[in-house]
Amino acid sequence: MRRFFISSHALTTDGAQISGPEFHHLRHVLRLDIGTRIALYDERGTTYHGTLTHLAKDHAEVRLTDTLPPSAPTFRLTLAQSLLKGSKMDLVVEKATELGIHTILPFFSDFTVARIPSAKLAERVARWRRLAQAAAKQSGSPLPKITSTMSFETLLHSLPSHAVKLLCSEREHSIHLKAFVQDFPNLDAVWIAVGPEGGFSSQEIERARAAGCTPVSLGPSILRSETAGISAVALCQFLWSDIQFPPLP
Ligand code: SAM
């Protein structure tokens, strides 16, 4: 069954309307017809099954038959990813979404190489949100929250009190990420930060430590930032998540 994203505002009493790019995909790419069974999912992670009942010029109408509430993930993973050059940030957003990330916090730090003019930042975040929407649609994973970009200082001032807070550092040689499973076998939230191509500065690592973050190693090799971001999400999900995505229809 094909999946389409809708805003929860597009829901009516027993149905929904699909418009915009999702309607274009349904009507002109997939050429679905009235009577076709489809699945819808919204920004809250709720999945709906329904039947196409009407195809207008600019929207489709769906009669909903089932509603599957979001499987309440008992594990919420937040990735704080330093801005990266070119399409590397796109790659991290897409792969982290496929892996079930809950929140992505794009930030810039002392050695961030990517230079995005502030006038373009909002557009870049909108692009990452579109990429995440497409990745969630393809993979069936929940749609992550992607915040606006922020400075490293702002990031440290917004640390969640209840989550285990980790900072990936290739200069950390005593604590490996997996050591945390012995001490914290069951966690409901992890916040993990990955530095830019130039890495974190020593001052940043000390400020993060003072703010309650623990520098951790992902292994002996020096990974590219995008590799570290994607691996950190995969490892944390593997170590702590038991998230069950709603069964793909
Ligand atoms: N300063 C590094 C160097 O000497 O080339 C480059 C930093 S690395 C390309 C970018 C980011 O990936 C780092 O800030 C860190 O967050 C993460 N990273 C890379 N390898 C890592 C490792 N083995 N363990 C933990 N984090 C790692």
GROMACS .gro file of C-alpha atoms and ligand atoms in nm:
model
  276
    1MET     CA    1   0.000   0.000   0.000
    2ARG     CA    2   0.146   0.335  -0.100
    3ARG     CA    3   0.212   0.592   0.181
    4PHE     CA    4   0.148   0.964   0.156
    5PHE     CA    5   0.227   1.242   0.403
    6ILE     CA    6  -0.056   1.473   0.511
    7SER     CA    7  -0.069   1.748   0.767
    8SER     CA    8  -0.307   1.661   1.050
    9HIS     CA    9  -0.491   1.982   0.949
   10ALA     CA   10  -0.594   1.804   0.625
   11LEU     CA   11  -0.808   1.557   0.820
   12THR     CA   12  -1.187   1.590   0.805
   13THR     CA   13  -1.440   1.400   1.017
   14ASP     CA   14  -1.404   1.067   0.834
   15GLY     CA   15  -1.158   1.151   0.564
   16ALA     CA   16  -0.863   1.348   0.444
   17GLN     CA   17  -0.752   1.559   0.153
   18ILE     CA   18  -0.417   1.511  -0.022
   19SER     CA   19  -0.284   1.815  -0.207
   20GLY     CA   20   0.045   1.969  -0.318
   21PRO     CA   21   0.348   1.753  -0.411
   22GLU     CA   22   0.195   1.442  -0.250
   23PHE     CA   23  -0.113   1.482  -0.471
   24HIS     CA   24   0.108   1.529  -0.778
   25HIS     CA   25   0.293   1.209  -0.691
   26LEU     CA   26  -0.030   1.015  -0.637
   27ARG     CA   27  -0.211   1.145  -0.946
   28HIS     CA   28   0.050   1.211  -1.209
   29VAL     CA   29   0.340   0.983  -1.117
   30LEU     CA   30   0.172   0.679  -0.968
   31ARG     CA   31  -0.157   0.745  -1.153
   32LEU     CA   32  -0.365   0.591  -0.876
   33ASP     CA   33  -0.735   0.564  -0.938
   34ILE     CA   34  -1.053   0.591  -0.730
   35GLY     CA   35  -1.100   0.283  -0.513
   36THR     CA   36  -0.727   0.235  -0.448
   37ARG     CA   37  -0.635   0.156  -0.086
   38ILE     CA   38  -0.360   0.387   0.045
   39ALA     CA   39  -0.188   0.470   0.374
   40LEU     CA   40  -0.148   0.826   0.509
   41TYR     CA   41   0.076   0.946   0.789
   42ASP     CA   42   0.088   1.282   0.961
   43GLU     CA   43   0.346   1.489   1.152
   44ARG     CA   44   0.236   1.332   1.480
   45GLY     CA   45   0.335   0.983   1.361
   46THR     CA   46  -0.023   0.862   1.325
   47THR     CA   47  -0.090   0.629   1.031
   48TYR     CA   48  -0.428   0.604   0.855
   49HIS     CA   49  -0.552   0.351   0.602
   50GLY     CA   50  -0.814   0.463   0.354
   51THR     CA   51  -0.964   0.446   0.007
   52LEU     CA   52  -0.940   0.705  -0.268
   53THR     CA   53  -1.291   0.839  -0.326
   54HIS     CA   54  -1.247   1.150  -0.541
   55LEU     CA   55  -0.979   1.295  -0.771
   56ALA     CA   56  -1.008   1.668  -0.838
   57LYS     CA   57  -0.771   1.887  -1.039
   58ASP     CA   58  -0.562   1.985  -0.739
   59HIS     CA   59  -0.645   1.737  -0.462
   60ALA     CA   60  -0.760   1.386  -0.384
   61GLU     CA   61  -1.016   1.284  -0.123
   62VAL     CA   62  -0.974   0.978   0.091
   63ARG     CA   63  -1.230   0.799   0.308
   64LEU     CA   64  -1.043   0.674   0.615
   65THR     CA   65  -1.106   0.320   0.735
   66ASP     CA   66  -0.841   0.264   1.008
   67THR     CA   67  -0.632   0.485   1.232
   68LEU     CA   68  -0.308   0.346   1.383
   69PRO     CA   69  -0.186   0.571   1.668
   70PRO     CA   70   0.190   0.634   1.674
   71SER     CA   71   0.376   0.352   1.842
   72ALA     CA   72   0.491   0.541   2.147
   73PRO     CA   73   0.868   0.510   2.113
   74THR     CA   74   1.013   0.437   2.454
   75PHE     CA   75   1.347   0.568   2.328
   76ARG     CA   76   1.394   0.919   2.193
   77LEU     CA   77   1.723   0.993   2.020
   78THR     CA   78   1.838   1.348   1.947
   79LEU     CA   79   2.128   1.416   1.712
   80ALA     CA   80   2.301   1.752   1.742
   81GLN     CA   81   2.486   1.768   1.410
   82SER     CA   82   2.728   2.045   1.321
   83LEU     CA   83   2.654   2.204   0.984
   84LEU     CA   84   2.843   2.033   0.703
   85LYS     CA   85   2.948   2.145   0.357
   86GLY     CA   86   2.758   2.062   0.040
   87SER     CA   87   2.517   1.772   0.044
   88LYS     CA   88   2.671   1.600   0.346
   89MET     CA   89   2.410   1.747   0.581
   90ASP     CA   90   2.138   1.622   0.345
   91LEU     CA   91   2.287   1.271   0.376
   92VAL     CA   92   2.290   1.284   0.757
   93VAL     CA   93   1.929   1.408   0.772
   94GLU     CA   94   1.806   1.141   0.531
   95LYS     CA   95   1.991   0.849   0.695
   96ALA     CA   96   1.914   0.958   1.051
   97THR     CA   97   1.545   0.976   0.955
   98GLU     CA   98   1.552   0.628   0.805
   99LEU     CA   99   1.713   0.510   1.131
  100GLY     CA  100   1.427   0.653   1.339
  101ILE     CA  101   1.583   0.972   1.484
  102HIS     CA  102   1.343   1.178   1.698
  103THR     CA  103   1.503   1.523   1.672
  104ILE     CA  104   1.786   1.679   1.472
  105LEU     CA  105   1.954   1.995   1.602
  106PRO     CA  106   2.171   2.161   1.332
  107PHE     CA  107   2.436   2.381   1.491
  108PHE     CA  108   2.753   2.571   1.402
  109SER     CA  109   3.068   2.567   1.617
  110ASP     CA  110   3.424   2.708   1.623
  111PHE     CA  111   3.555   2.493   1.338
  112THR     CA  112   3.239   2.464   1.129
  113VAL     CA  113   3.354   2.488   0.766
  114ALA     CA  114   3.011   2.526   0.605
  115ARG     CA  115   2.935   2.894   0.557
  116ILE     CA  116   2.560   2.941   0.502
  117PRO     CA  117   2.448   3.306   0.478
  118SER     CA  118   2.193   3.375   0.753
  119ALA     CA  119   1.943   3.476   0.485
  120LYS     CA  120   1.969   3.121   0.346
  121LEU     CA  121   1.953   2.930   0.674
  122ALA     CA  122   1.572   2.912   0.689
  123GLU     CA  123   1.561   2.783   0.332
  124ARG     CA  124   1.825   2.518   0.414
  125VAL     CA  125   1.627   2.399   0.717
  126ALA     CA  126   1.313   2.382   0.502
  127ARG     CA  127   1.505   2.167   0.256
  128TRP     CA  128   1.619   1.929   0.532
  129ARG     CA  129   1.259   1.902   0.653
  130ARG     CA  130   1.147   1.809   0.299
  131LEU     CA  131   1.426   1.547   0.278
  132ALA     CA  132   1.320   1.407   0.615
  133GLN     CA  133   0.959   1.389   0.499
  134ALA     CA  134   1.061   1.193   0.189
  135ALA     CA  135   1.286   0.961   0.393
  136ALA     CA  136   1.007   0.898   0.648
  137LYS     CA  137   0.764   0.825   0.364
  138GLN     CA  138   1.008   0.580   0.199
  139SER     CA  139   1.119   0.405   0.520
  140GLY     CA  140   0.801   0.412   0.729
  141SER     CA  141   0.994   0.568   1.018
  142PRO     CA  142   0.851   0.858   1.220
  143LEU     CA  143   0.892   1.211   1.086
  144PRO     CA  144   1.169   1.374   1.295
  145LYS     CA  145   1.163   1.726   1.433
  146ILE     CA  146   1.436   1.943   1.277
  147THR     CA  147   1.499   2.270   1.458
  148SER     CA  148   1.641   2.593   1.319
  149THR     CA  149   2.020   2.616   1.325
  150MET     CA  150   2.178   2.738   1.645
  151SER     CA  151   2.519   2.823   1.791
  152PHE     CA  152   2.712   2.575   2.006
  153GLU     CA  153   2.646   2.802   2.306
  154THR     CA  154   2.270   2.792   2.245
  155LEU     CA  155   2.295   2.417   2.203
  156LEU     CA  156   2.462   2.380   2.544
  157HIS     CA  157   2.203   2.606   2.703
  158SER     CA  158   1.920   2.388   2.572
  159LEU     CA  159   2.048   2.050   2.691
  160PRO     CA  160   1.764   1.823   2.808
  161SER     CA  161   1.786   1.748   3.181
  162HIS     CA  162   1.657   1.389   3.159
  163ALA     CA  163   1.861   1.255   2.866
  164VAL     CA  164   2.209   1.103   2.872
  165LYS     CA  165   2.420   1.362   2.689
  166LEU     CA  166   2.712   1.245   2.476
  167LEU     CA  167   2.962   1.433   2.262
  168CYS     CA  168   3.142   1.232   1.994
  169SER     CA  169   3.513   1.302   2.000
  170GLU     CA  170   3.786   1.129   1.806
  171ARG     CA  171   4.024   1.251   2.077
  172GLU     CA  172   3.841   1.053   2.346
  173HIS     CA  173   4.024   0.724   2.404
  174SER     CA  174   3.892   0.599   2.737
  175ILE     CA  175   3.513   0.594   2.702
  176HIS     CA  176   3.356   0.413   2.410
  177LEU     CA  177   2.986   0.460   2.333
  178LYS     CA  178   2.913   0.096   2.403
  179ALA     CA  179   3.048   0.131   2.760
  180PHE     CA  180   2.725   0.317   2.835
  181VAL     CA  181   2.513   0.010   2.786
  182GLN     CA  182   2.667  -0.154   3.093
  183ASP     CA  183   2.591   0.154   3.307
  184PHE     CA  184   2.268   0.255   3.134
  185PRO     CA  185   2.108  -0.060   2.989
  186ASN     CA  186   1.764   0.096   2.961
  187LEU     CA  187   1.736   0.457   2.852
  188ASP     CA  188   1.440   0.655   2.727
  189ALA     CA  189   1.641   0.943   2.583
  190VAL     CA  190   1.991   1.005   2.448
  191TRP     CA  191   2.125   1.333   2.314
  192ILE     CA  192   2.439   1.295   2.102
  193ALA     CA  193   2.650   1.567   1.934
  194VAL     CA  194   2.882   1.534   1.634
  195GLY     CA  195   3.132   1.800   1.533
  196PRO     CA  196   3.208   1.955   1.196
  197GLU     CA  197   3.474   1.861   0.942
  198GLY     CA  198   3.724   2.049   1.157
  199GLY     CA  199   3.616   1.877   1.477
  200PHE     CA  200   3.533   2.031   1.815
  201SER     CA  201   3.781   2.275   1.969
  202SER     CA  202   3.930   2.182   2.308
  203GLN     CA  203   3.739   2.470   2.464
  204GLU     CA  204   3.412   2.337   2.322
  205ILE     CA  205   3.479   1.989   2.458
  206GLU     CA  206   3.553   2.135   2.803
  207ARG     CA  207   3.244   2.360   2.795
  208ALA     CA  208   3.032   2.062   2.689
  209ARG     CA  209   3.178   1.849   2.970
  210ALA     CA  210   3.105   2.125   3.221
  211ALA     CA  211   2.748   2.140   3.091
  212GLY     CA  212   2.699   1.768   3.162
  213CYS     CA  213   2.801   1.605   2.832
  214THR     CA  214   3.031   1.302   2.826
  215PRO     CA  215   3.285   1.283   2.542
  216VAL     CA  216   3.272   0.936   2.386
  217SER     CA  217   3.464   0.749   2.121
  218LEU     CA  218   3.297   0.574   1.827
  219GLY     CA  219   3.614   0.369   1.767
  220PRO     CA  220   3.982   0.407   1.677
  221SER     CA  221   3.949   0.559   1.330
  222ILE     CA  222   3.884   0.923   1.254
  223LEU     CA  223   3.547   0.924   1.082
  224ARG     CA  224   3.418   1.192   0.848
  225SER     CA  225   3.157   1.396   1.029
  226GLU     CA  226   2.871   1.258   0.821
  227THR     CA  227   2.993   0.902   0.887
  228ALA     CA  228   3.012   0.978   1.259
  229GLY     CA  229   2.664   1.131   1.263
  230ILE     CA  230   2.501   0.837   1.083
  231SER     CA  231   2.699   0.575   1.280
  232ALA     CA  232   2.620   0.742   1.613
  233VAL     CA  233   2.247   0.727   1.535
  234ALA     CA  234   2.266   0.366   1.418
  235LEU     CA  235   2.468   0.259   1.722
  236CYS     CA  236   2.240   0.434   1.972
  237GLN     CA  237   1.929   0.290   1.809
  238PHE     CA  238   2.089  -0.055   1.811
  239LEU     CA  239   2.195  -0.025   2.173
  240TRP     CA  240   1.880   0.125   2.327
  241SER     CA  241   1.582   0.145   2.095
  242ASP     CA  242   1.301  -0.103   2.081
  243ILE     CA  243   1.089   0.124   1.866
  244GLN     CA  244   0.829  -0.065   1.669
  245PHE     CA  245   0.726   0.131   1.364
  246PRO     CA  246   0.361   0.075   1.264
  247PRO     CA  247   0.361  -0.228   1.032
  248LEU     CA  248   0.399  -0.113   0.676
  249PRO     CA  249   0.061  -0.180   0.510
  250SAM     N1  250   3.957   1.693   1.412
  250SAM     C1  251   3.947   1.570   1.332
  250SAM     C2  252   4.078   1.541   1.257
  250SAM     O1  253   4.178   1.540   1.322
  250SAM     O2  254   4.078   1.523   1.135
  250SAM     C3  255   3.831   1.581   1.237
  250SAM     C4  256   3.701   1.572   1.308
  250SAM     S1  257   3.598   1.450   1.245
  250SAM     C5  258   3.619   1.464   1.075
  250SAM     C6  259   3.439   1.524   1.262
  250SAM     C7  260   3.360   1.481   1.383
  250SAM     O3  261   3.328   1.343   1.372
  250SAM     C8  262   3.429   1.497   1.517
  250SAM     O4  263   3.412   1.627   1.568
  250SAM     C9  264   3.357   1.394   1.602
  250SAM     O5  265   3.236   1.450   1.651
  250SAM    C10  266   3.325   1.284   1.502
  250SAM     N2  267   3.418   1.173   1.503
  250SAM    C11  268   3.501   1.135   1.404
  250SAM     N3  269   3.567   1.022   1.437
  250SAM    C12  270   3.526   0.988   1.564
  250SAM    C13  271   3.557   0.883   1.655
  250SAM     N4  272   3.644   0.786   1.623
  250SAM     N5  273   3.496   0.882   1.776
  250SAM    C14  274   3.407   0.978   1.810
  250SAM     N6  275   3.372   1.081   1.727
  250SAM    C15  276   3.430   1.085   1.605
   0.00000   0.00000   0.00000
